[in-house]
Short mmCIF file of C-alpha atoms in Angstrom, two decimals:
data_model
loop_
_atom_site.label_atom_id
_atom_site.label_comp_id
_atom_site.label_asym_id
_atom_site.label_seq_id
_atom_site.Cartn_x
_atom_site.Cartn_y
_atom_site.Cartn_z
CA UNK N 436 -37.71 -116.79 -20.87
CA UNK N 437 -40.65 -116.26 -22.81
CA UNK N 438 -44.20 -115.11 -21.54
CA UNK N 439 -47.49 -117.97 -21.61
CA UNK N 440 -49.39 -116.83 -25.29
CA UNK N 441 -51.78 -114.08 -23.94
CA UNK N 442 -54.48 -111.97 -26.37
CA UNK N 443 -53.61 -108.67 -26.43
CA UNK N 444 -56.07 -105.78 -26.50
CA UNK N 445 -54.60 -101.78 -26.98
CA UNK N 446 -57.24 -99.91 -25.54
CA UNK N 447 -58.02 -96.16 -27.12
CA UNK N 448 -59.92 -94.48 -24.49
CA UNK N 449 -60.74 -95.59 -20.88
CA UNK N 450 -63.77 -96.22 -21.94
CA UNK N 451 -62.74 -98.96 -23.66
CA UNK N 452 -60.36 -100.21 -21.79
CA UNK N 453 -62.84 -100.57 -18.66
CA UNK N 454 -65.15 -102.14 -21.18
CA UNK N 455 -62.39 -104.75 -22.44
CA UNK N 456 -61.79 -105.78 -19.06
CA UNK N 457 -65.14 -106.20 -18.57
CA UNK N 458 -65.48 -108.82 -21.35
CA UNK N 459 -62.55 -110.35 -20.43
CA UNK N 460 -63.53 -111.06 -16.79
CA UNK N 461 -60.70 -111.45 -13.95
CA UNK N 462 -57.84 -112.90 -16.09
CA UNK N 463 -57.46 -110.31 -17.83
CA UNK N 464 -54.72 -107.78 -16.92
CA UNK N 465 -54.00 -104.05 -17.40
CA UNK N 466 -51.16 -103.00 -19.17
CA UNK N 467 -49.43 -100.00 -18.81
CA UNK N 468 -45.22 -99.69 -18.83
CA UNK N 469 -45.60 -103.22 -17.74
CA UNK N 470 -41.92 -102.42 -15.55
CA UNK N 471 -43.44 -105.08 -13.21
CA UNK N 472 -46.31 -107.26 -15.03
CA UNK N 473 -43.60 -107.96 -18.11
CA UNK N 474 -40.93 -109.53 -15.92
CA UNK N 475 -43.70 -111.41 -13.96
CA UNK N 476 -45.23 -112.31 -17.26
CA UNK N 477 -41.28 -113.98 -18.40
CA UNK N 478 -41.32 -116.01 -15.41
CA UNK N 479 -45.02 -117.08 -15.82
CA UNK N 480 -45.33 -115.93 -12.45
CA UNK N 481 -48.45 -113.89 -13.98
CA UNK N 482 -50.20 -115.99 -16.90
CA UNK N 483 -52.98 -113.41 -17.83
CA UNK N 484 -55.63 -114.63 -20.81
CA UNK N 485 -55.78 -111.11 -22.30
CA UNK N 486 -53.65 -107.76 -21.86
CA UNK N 487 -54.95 -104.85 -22.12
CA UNK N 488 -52.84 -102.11 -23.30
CA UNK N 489 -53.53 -98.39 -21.99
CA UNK N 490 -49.86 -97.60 -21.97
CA UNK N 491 -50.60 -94.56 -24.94
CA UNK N 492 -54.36 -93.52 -23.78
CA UNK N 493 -54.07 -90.14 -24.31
CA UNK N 494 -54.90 -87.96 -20.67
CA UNK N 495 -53.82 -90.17 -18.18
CA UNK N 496 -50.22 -88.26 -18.40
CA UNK N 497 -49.41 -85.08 -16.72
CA UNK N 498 -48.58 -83.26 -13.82
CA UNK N 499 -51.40 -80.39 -13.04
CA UNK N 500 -51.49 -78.49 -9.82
CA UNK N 501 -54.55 -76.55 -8.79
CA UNK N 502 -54.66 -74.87 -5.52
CA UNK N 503 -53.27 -76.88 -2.28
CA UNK N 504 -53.46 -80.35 -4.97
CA UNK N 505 -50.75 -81.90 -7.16
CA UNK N 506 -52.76 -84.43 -9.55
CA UNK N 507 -50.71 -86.81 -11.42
CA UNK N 508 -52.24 -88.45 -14.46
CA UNK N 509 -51.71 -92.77 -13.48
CA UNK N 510 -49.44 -92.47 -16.79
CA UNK N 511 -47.21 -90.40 -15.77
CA UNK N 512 -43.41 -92.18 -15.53
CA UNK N 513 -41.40 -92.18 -12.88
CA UNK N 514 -38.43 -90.35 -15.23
CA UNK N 515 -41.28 -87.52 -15.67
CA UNK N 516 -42.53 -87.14 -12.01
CA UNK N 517 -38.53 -87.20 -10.96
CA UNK N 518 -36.99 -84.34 -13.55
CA UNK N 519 -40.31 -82.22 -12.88
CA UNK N 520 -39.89 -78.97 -11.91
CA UNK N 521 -42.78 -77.90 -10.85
CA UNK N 522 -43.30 -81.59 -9.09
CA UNK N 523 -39.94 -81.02 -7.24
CA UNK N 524 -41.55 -77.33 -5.81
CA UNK N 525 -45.08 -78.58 -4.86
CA UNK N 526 -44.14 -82.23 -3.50
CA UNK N 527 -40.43 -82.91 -3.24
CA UNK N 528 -41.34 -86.24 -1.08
CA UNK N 529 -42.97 -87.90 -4.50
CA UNK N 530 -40.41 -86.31 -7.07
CA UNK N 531 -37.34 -87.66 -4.98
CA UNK N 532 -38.80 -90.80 -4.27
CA UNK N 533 -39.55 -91.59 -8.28
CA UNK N 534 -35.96 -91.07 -8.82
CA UNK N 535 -35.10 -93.91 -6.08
CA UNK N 536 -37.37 -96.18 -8.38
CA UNK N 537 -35.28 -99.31 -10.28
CA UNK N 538 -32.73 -98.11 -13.30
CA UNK N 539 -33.24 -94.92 -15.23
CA UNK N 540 -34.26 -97.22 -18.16
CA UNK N 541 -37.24 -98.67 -15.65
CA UNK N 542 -38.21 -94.99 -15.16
CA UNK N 543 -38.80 -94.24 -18.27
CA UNK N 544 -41.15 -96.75 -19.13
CA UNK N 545 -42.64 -97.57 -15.49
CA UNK N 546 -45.74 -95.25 -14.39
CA UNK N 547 -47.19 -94.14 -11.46
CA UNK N 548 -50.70 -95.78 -11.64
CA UNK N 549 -49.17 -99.16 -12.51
CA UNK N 550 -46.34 -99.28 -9.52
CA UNK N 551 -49.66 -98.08 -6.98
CA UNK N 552 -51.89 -100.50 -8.94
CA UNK N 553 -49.19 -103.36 -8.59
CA UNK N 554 -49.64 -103.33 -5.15
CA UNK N 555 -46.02 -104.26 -4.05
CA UNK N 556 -45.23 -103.63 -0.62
CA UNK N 557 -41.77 -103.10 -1.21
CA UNK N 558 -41.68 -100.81 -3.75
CA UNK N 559 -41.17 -97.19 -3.21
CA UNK N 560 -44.33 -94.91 -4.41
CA UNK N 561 -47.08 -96.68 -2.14
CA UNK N 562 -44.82 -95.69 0.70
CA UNK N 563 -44.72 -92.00 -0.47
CA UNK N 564 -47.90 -91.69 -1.84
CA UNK N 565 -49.38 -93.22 1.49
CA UNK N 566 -47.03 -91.01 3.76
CA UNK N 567 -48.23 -87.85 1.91
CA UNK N 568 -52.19 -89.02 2.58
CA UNK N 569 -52.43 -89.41 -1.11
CA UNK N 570 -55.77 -90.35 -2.99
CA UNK N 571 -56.35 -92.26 -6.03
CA UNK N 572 -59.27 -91.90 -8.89
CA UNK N 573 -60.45 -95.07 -10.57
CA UNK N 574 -62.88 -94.83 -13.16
CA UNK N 575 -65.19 -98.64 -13.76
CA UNK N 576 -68.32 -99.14 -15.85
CA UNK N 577 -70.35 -97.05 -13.21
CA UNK N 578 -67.96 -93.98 -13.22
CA UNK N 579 -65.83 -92.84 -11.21
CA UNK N 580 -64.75 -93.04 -7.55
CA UNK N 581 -62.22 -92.02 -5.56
CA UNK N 582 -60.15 -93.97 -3.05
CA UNK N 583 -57.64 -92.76 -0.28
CA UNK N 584 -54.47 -94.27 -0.23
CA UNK N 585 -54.78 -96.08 2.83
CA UNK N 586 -58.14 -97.69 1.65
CA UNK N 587 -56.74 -98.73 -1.18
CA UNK N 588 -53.59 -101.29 -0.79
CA UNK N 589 -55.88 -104.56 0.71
CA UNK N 590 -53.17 -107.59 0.49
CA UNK N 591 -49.65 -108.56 -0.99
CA UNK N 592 -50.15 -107.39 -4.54
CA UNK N 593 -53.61 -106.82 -3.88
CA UNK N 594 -55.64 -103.77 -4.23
CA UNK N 595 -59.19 -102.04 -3.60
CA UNK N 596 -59.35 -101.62 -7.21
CA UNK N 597 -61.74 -103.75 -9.12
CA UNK N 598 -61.37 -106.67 -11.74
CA UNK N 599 -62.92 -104.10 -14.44
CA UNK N 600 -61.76 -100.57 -12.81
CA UNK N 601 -58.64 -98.40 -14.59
CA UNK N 602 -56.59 -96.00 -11.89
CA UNK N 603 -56.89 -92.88 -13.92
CA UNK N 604 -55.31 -90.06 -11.80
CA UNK N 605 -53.60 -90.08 -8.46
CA UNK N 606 -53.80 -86.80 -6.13
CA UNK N 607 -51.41 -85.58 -3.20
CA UNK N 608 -51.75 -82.35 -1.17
CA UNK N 609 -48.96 -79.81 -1.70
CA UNK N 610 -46.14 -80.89 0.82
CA UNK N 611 -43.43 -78.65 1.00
CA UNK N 612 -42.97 -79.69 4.96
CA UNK N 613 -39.88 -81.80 6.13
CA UNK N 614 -39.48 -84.77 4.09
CA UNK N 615 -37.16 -87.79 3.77
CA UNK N 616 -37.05 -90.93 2.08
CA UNK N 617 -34.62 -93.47 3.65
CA UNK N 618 -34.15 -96.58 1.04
CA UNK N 619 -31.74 -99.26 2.23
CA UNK N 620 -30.42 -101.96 -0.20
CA UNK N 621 -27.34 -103.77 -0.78
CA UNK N 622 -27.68 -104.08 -4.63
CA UNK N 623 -28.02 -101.45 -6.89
CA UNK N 624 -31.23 -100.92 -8.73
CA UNK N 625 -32.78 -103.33 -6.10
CA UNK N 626 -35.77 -103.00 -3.97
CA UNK N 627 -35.49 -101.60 -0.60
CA UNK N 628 -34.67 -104.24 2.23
CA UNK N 629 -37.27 -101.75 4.52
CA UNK N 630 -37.76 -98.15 3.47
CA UNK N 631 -39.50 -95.51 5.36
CA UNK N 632 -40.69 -91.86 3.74
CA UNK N 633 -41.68 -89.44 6.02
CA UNK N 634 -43.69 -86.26 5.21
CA UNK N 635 -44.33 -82.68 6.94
CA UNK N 636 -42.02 -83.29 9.56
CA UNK N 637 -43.52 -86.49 10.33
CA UNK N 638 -47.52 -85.99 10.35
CA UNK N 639 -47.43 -88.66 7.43
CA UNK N 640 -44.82 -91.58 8.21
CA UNK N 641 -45.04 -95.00 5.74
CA UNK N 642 -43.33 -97.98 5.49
CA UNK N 643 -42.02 -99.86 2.67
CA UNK N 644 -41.48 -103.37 2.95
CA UNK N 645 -42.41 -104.16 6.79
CA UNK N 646 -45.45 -106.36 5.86
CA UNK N 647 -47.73 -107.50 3.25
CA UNK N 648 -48.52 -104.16 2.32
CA UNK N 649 -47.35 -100.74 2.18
CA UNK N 650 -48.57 -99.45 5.11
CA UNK N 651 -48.51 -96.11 7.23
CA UNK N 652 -46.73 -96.11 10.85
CA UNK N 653 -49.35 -94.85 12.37
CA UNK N 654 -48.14 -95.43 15.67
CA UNK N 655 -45.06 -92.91 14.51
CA UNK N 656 -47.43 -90.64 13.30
CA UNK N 657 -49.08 -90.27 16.53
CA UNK N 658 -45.86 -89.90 18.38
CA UNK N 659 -44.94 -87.09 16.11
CA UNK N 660 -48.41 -85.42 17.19
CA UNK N 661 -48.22 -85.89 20.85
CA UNK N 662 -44.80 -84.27 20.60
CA UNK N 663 -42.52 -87.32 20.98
CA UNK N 664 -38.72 -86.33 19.73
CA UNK N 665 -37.51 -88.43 16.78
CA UNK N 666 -35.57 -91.33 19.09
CA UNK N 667 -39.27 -91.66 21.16
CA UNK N 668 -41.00 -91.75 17.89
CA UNK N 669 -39.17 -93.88 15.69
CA UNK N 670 -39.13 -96.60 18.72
CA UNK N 671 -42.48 -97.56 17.60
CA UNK N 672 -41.81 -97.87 13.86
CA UNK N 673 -42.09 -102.06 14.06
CA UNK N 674 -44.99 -101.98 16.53
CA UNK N 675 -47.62 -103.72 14.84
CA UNK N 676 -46.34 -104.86 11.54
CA UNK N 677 -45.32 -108.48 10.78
CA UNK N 678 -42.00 -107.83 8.61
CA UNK N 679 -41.12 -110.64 6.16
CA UNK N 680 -38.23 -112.90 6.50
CA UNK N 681 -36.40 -113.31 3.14
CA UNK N 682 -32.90 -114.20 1.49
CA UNK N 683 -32.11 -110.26 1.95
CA UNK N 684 -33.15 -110.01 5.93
CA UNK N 685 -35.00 -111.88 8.47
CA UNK N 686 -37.98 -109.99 10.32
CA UNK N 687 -36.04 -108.89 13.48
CA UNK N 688 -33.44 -107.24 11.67
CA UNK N 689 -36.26 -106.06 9.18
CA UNK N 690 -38.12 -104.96 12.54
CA UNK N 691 -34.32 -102.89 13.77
CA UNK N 692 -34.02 -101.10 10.11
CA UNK N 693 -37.42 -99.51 10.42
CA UNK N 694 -36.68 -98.18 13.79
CA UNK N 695 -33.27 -96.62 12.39
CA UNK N 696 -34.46 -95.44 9.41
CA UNK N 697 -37.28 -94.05 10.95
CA UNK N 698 -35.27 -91.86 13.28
CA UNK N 699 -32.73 -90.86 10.15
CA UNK N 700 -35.97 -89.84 7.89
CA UNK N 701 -37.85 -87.92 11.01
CA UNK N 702 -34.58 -86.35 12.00
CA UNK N 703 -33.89 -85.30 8.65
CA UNK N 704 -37.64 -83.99 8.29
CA UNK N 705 -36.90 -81.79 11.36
CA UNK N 706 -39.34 -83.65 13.50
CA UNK U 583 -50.56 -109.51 -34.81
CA UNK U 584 -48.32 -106.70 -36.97
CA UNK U 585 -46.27 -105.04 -34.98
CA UNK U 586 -44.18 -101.77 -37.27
CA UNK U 587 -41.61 -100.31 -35.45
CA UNK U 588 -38.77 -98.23 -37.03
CA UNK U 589 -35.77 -99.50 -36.89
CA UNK U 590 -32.46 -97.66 -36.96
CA UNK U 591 -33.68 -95.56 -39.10
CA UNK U 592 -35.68 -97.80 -40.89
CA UNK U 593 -39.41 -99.03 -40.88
CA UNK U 594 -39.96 -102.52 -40.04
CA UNK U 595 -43.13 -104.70 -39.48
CA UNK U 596 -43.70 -108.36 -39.12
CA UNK U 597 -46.61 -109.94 -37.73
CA UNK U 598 -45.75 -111.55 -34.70
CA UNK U 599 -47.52 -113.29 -31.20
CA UNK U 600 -48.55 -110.90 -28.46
CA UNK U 601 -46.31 -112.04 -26.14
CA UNK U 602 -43.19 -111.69 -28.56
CA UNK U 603 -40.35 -109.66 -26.27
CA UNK U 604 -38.89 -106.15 -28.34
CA UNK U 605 -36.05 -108.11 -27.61
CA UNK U 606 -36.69 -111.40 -29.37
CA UNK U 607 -38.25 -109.14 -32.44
CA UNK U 608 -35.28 -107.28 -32.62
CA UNK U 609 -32.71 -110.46 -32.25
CA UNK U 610 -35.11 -113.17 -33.83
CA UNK U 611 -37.51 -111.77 -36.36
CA UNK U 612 -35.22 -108.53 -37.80
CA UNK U 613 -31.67 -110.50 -37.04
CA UNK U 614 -30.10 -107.18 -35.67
CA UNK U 615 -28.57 -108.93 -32.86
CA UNK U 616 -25.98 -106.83 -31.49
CA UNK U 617 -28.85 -106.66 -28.33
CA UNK U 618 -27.63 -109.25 -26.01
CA UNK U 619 -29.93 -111.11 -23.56
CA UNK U 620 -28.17 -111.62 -20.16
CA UNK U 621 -30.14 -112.07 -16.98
CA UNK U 622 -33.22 -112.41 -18.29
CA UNK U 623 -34.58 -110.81 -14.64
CA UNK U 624 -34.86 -107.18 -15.99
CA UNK U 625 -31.63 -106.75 -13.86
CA UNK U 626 -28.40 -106.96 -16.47
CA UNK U 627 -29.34 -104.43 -18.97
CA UNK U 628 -27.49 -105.98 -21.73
CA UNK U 629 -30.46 -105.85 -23.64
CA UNK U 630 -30.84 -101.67 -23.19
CA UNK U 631 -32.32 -99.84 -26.61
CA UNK U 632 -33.38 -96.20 -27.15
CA UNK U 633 -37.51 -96.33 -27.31
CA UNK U 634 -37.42 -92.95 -28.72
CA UNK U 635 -34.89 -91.35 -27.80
CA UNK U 636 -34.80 -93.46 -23.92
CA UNK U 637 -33.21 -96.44 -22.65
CA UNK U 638 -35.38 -99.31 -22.00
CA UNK U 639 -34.75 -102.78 -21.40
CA UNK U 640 -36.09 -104.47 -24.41
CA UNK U 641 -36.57 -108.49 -22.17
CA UNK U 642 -38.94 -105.87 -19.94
CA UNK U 643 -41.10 -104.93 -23.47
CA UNK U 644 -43.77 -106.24 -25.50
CA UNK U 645 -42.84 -105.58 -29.01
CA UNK U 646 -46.24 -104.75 -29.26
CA UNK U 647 -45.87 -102.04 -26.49
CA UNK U 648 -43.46 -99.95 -29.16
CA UNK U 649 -46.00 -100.42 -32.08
CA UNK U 650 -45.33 -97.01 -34.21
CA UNK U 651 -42.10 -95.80 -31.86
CA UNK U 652 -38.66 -95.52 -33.07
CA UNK U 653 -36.21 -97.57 -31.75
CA UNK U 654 -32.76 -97.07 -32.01
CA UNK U 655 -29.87 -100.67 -31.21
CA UNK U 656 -26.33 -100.62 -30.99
CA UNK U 657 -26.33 -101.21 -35.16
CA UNK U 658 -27.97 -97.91 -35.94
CA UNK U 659 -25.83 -96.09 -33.75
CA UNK U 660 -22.63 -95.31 -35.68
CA UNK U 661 -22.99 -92.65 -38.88
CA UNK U 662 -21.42 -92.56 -42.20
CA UNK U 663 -18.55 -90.98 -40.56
CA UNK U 664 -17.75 -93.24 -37.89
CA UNK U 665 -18.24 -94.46 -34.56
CA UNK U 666 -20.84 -92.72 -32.28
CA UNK U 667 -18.97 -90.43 -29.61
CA UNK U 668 -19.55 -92.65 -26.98
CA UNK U 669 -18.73 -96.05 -28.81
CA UNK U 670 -15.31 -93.81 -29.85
CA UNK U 671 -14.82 -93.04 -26.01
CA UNK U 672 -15.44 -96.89 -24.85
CA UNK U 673 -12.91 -97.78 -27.47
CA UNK U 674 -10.24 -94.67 -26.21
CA UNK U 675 -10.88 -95.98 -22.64
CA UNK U 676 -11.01 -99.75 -23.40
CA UNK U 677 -14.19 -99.69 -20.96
CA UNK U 678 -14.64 -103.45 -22.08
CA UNK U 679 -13.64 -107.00 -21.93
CA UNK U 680 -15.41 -109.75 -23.40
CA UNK U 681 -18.09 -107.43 -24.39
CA UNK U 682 -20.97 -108.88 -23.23
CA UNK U 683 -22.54 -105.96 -21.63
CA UNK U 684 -21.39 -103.83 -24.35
CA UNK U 685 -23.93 -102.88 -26.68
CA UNK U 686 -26.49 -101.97 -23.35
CA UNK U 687 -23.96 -100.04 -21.76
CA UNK U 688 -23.13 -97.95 -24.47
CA UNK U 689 -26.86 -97.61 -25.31
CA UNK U 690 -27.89 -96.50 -21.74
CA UNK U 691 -24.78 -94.39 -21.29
CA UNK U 692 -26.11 -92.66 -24.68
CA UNK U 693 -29.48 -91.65 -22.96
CA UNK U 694 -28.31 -90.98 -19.27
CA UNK U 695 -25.48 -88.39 -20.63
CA UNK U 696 -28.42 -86.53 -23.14
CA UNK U 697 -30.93 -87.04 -19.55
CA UNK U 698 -28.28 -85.44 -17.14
CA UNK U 699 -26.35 -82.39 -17.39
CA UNK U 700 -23.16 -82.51 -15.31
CA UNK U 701 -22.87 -86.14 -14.36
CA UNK U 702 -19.40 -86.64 -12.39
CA UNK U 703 -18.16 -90.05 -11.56
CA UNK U 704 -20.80 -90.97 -9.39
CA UNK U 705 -23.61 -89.75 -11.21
CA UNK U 706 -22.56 -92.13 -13.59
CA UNK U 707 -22.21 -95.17 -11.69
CA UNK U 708 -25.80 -94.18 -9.93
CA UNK U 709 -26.79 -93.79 -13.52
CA UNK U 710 -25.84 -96.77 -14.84
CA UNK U 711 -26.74 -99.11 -11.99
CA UNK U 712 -29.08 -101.11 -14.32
CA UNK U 713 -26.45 -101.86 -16.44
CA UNK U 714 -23.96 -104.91 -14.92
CA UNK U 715 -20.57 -105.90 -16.33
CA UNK U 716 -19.20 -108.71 -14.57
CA UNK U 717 -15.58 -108.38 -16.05
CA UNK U 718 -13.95 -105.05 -16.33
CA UNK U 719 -15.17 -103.73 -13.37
CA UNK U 720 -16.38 -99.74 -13.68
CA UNK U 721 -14.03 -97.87 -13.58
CA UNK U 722 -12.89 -97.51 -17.63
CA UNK U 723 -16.51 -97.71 -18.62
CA UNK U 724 -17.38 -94.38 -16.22
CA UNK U 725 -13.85 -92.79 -17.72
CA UNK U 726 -15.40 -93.37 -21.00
CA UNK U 727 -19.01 -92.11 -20.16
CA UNK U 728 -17.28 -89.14 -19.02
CA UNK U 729 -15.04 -88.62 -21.44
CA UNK U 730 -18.06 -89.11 -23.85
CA UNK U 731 -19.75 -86.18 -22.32
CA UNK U 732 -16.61 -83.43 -22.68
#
């Protein structure tokens, strides 16, 4: 299968790129490993008019950590953030959870910023970055701004970002609490059926794959605060969400994983 | 547009459209076509190639994407003096059948063994789980990875 005939754009700075989207006007598309927008792209799923490439803009790649913050350039692949050292010492939750990401050949290629900016509610990232109270930096024509992570995920693969705004740097606190990430599939490489990560002990709970969005279990989280043990708390993983039915699962049994996999992750996060 | 990757070894450039697949440049426009499609989903990984020095799944890449970056297919893997060690150990362990999946096994089994130190069995199944051989089964093909890596 062969993607619709698109313009293509490779953008040198952010400047540019924000300024190429801004000629372009909302058809246009950001590209960055393209692990997602490619294979959408071959199925004409996604038919964008012009593509514009940032996937070699030089400083949007790193891993720096200053004080109680881990910031992560939107660049950054998932192979990096996983075999990181210093990632896997300040914020175990997000270097674990890249790892669980597709195929070690999507890793390498697939980036941070573009899995967050993709929007999916079933992939893995949102749910950590979200569970870990995460905030992301998007720079547009009028500068920059910043975004928390549970501002910024608005629809199903839909985002707060803007038709002409670039995710430039994600940020996380330091999390060295109890963490888990529970990922249930039945195929390899596949996305999760429901997924749940869980950070310090269970003051940040998300859940992948329970609704349109990636979305935080808030109703978890304030279990965990008022003391509730892991059973009490993970009872109300479902409340509130309106799981999709699909070939994999329908929404009951969707509803019945996130309540098991709830009380595996807090368990295992020593909540 | 001109897209100039290096081939194997050797630079290459052809001008070619925007949405052109590293896949359908490499098969297509340079006729090195030991990259098999399969799925066509980004699932199969019959189509995995080094993009310097890492597997990637050339369906799942712009040609365009790898402007300037070395790129290394099942051709340019053997040297003057034979067989790369781990098409020598898939051919000791017969860790094939019809050979479909071939090529993009080998070539992601290349990169996860120089990514992982001390891969046992499982760490090469979990390693390889984006590659999918609907014939042989596993087992040879993680003997061979293994026996690669000694």
């Amino acid at each position: 299968m062969i993607p619709a005939a698109v313009d293509y754009v490779r953008a040198d700075s952010a400047e540019a790129a924000i300024a190429a989207l801004a000629e372009a006007g909302d058809e246009a598309k950001l590209l960055a490993g393209g692990q997602s927008l490619v294979p959408l792209m071959r199925l004409r799923l996604a038919t964008p008019s012009v593509l514009v490439d940032i996937g070699r803009l030089d400083g949007l790649s790193g891993i720096s950590i200053e004080g109680d913050t881990v910031g992560i350039g939107a660049l950054t692949t998932h192979s990096t953030l996983e075999h990181s050292a210093d990632l896997a010492a300040a914020c175990p939750l997000l270097a674990h959870v890249a790892g669980q990401v597709g195929d070690p050949a999507v890793r390498h290629r697939g980036t941070l910023g573009g899995s967050l900016a993709h929007a999916d509610p079933a992939s893995d990232l949102p749910a950590a970055v979200l569970a870990l109270g995460g905030t992301l930096v998007v720079a547009g024509p009028g500068g920059s701004r910043e975004i928390a992570a549970t501002d910024f995920f608005t629809g199903f693969l839909e985002s707060a970002l803007g038709a002409d705004e670039l995710l430039t740097e994600v940020r996380v606190p330091v999390s060295t609490g109890g963490w888990c990430y529970q990922k249930f599939n039945r195929r390899a490489q596949d996305w999760a059926i429901v997924g749940v990560a869980v950070a310090e002990g269970g003051a940040g709970v998300a859940l992948v794959n329970m609704g349109s969005t990636p979305m935080r279990a808030a109703g978890v989280e304030a279990a965990v605060a008022g003391g509730a043990s892991a059973v009490d708390a993970a009872a109300v993983a479902a409340d509130g969400t309106e799981p999709p039915t699909d070939n994999n699962a329908d929404g009951d049994y969707r509803a019945h994983l996130s309540r098991v996999l709830t009380e595996r992750a807090l368990t295992a996060a020593g909540a | 547009m001109e897209v100039s990757v290096t081939v194997n070894g050797i630079a290459r450039s052809a001008d070619v459209e925007p949405r052109t697949l590293l896949v359908h440049y490499l098969r297509d426009v340079l006729g090195l076509t030991g990259t098999n499609v399969g799925c066509d989903t980004s699932s199969c990984g019959a189509c995995t190639v080094l993009v310097d020095g890492r597997s990637a799944k050339s369906c799942t890449l712009l040609a365009a994407q790898v402007d300037g970056a070395d790129v290394t297919t099942i051709e340019g893997l053997a040297g003057a003096d034979g067989l790369h060690p781990m098409q020598q150990a898939f051919h000791e362990c017969h860790a094939l059948q019809c050979g479909y999946c071939t090529p993009g096994m080998v070539m992601a089994a290349v990169s996860l063994t120089d990514e992982y130190d001390d891969l046992d069995a499982a760490g090469v199944r979990e390693g390889l789980e984006g590659n999918l051989c609907r014939c042989t089964g596993y087992q040879n093909i993680v003997a061979a990875v293994l026996a690669a890596g000694e």
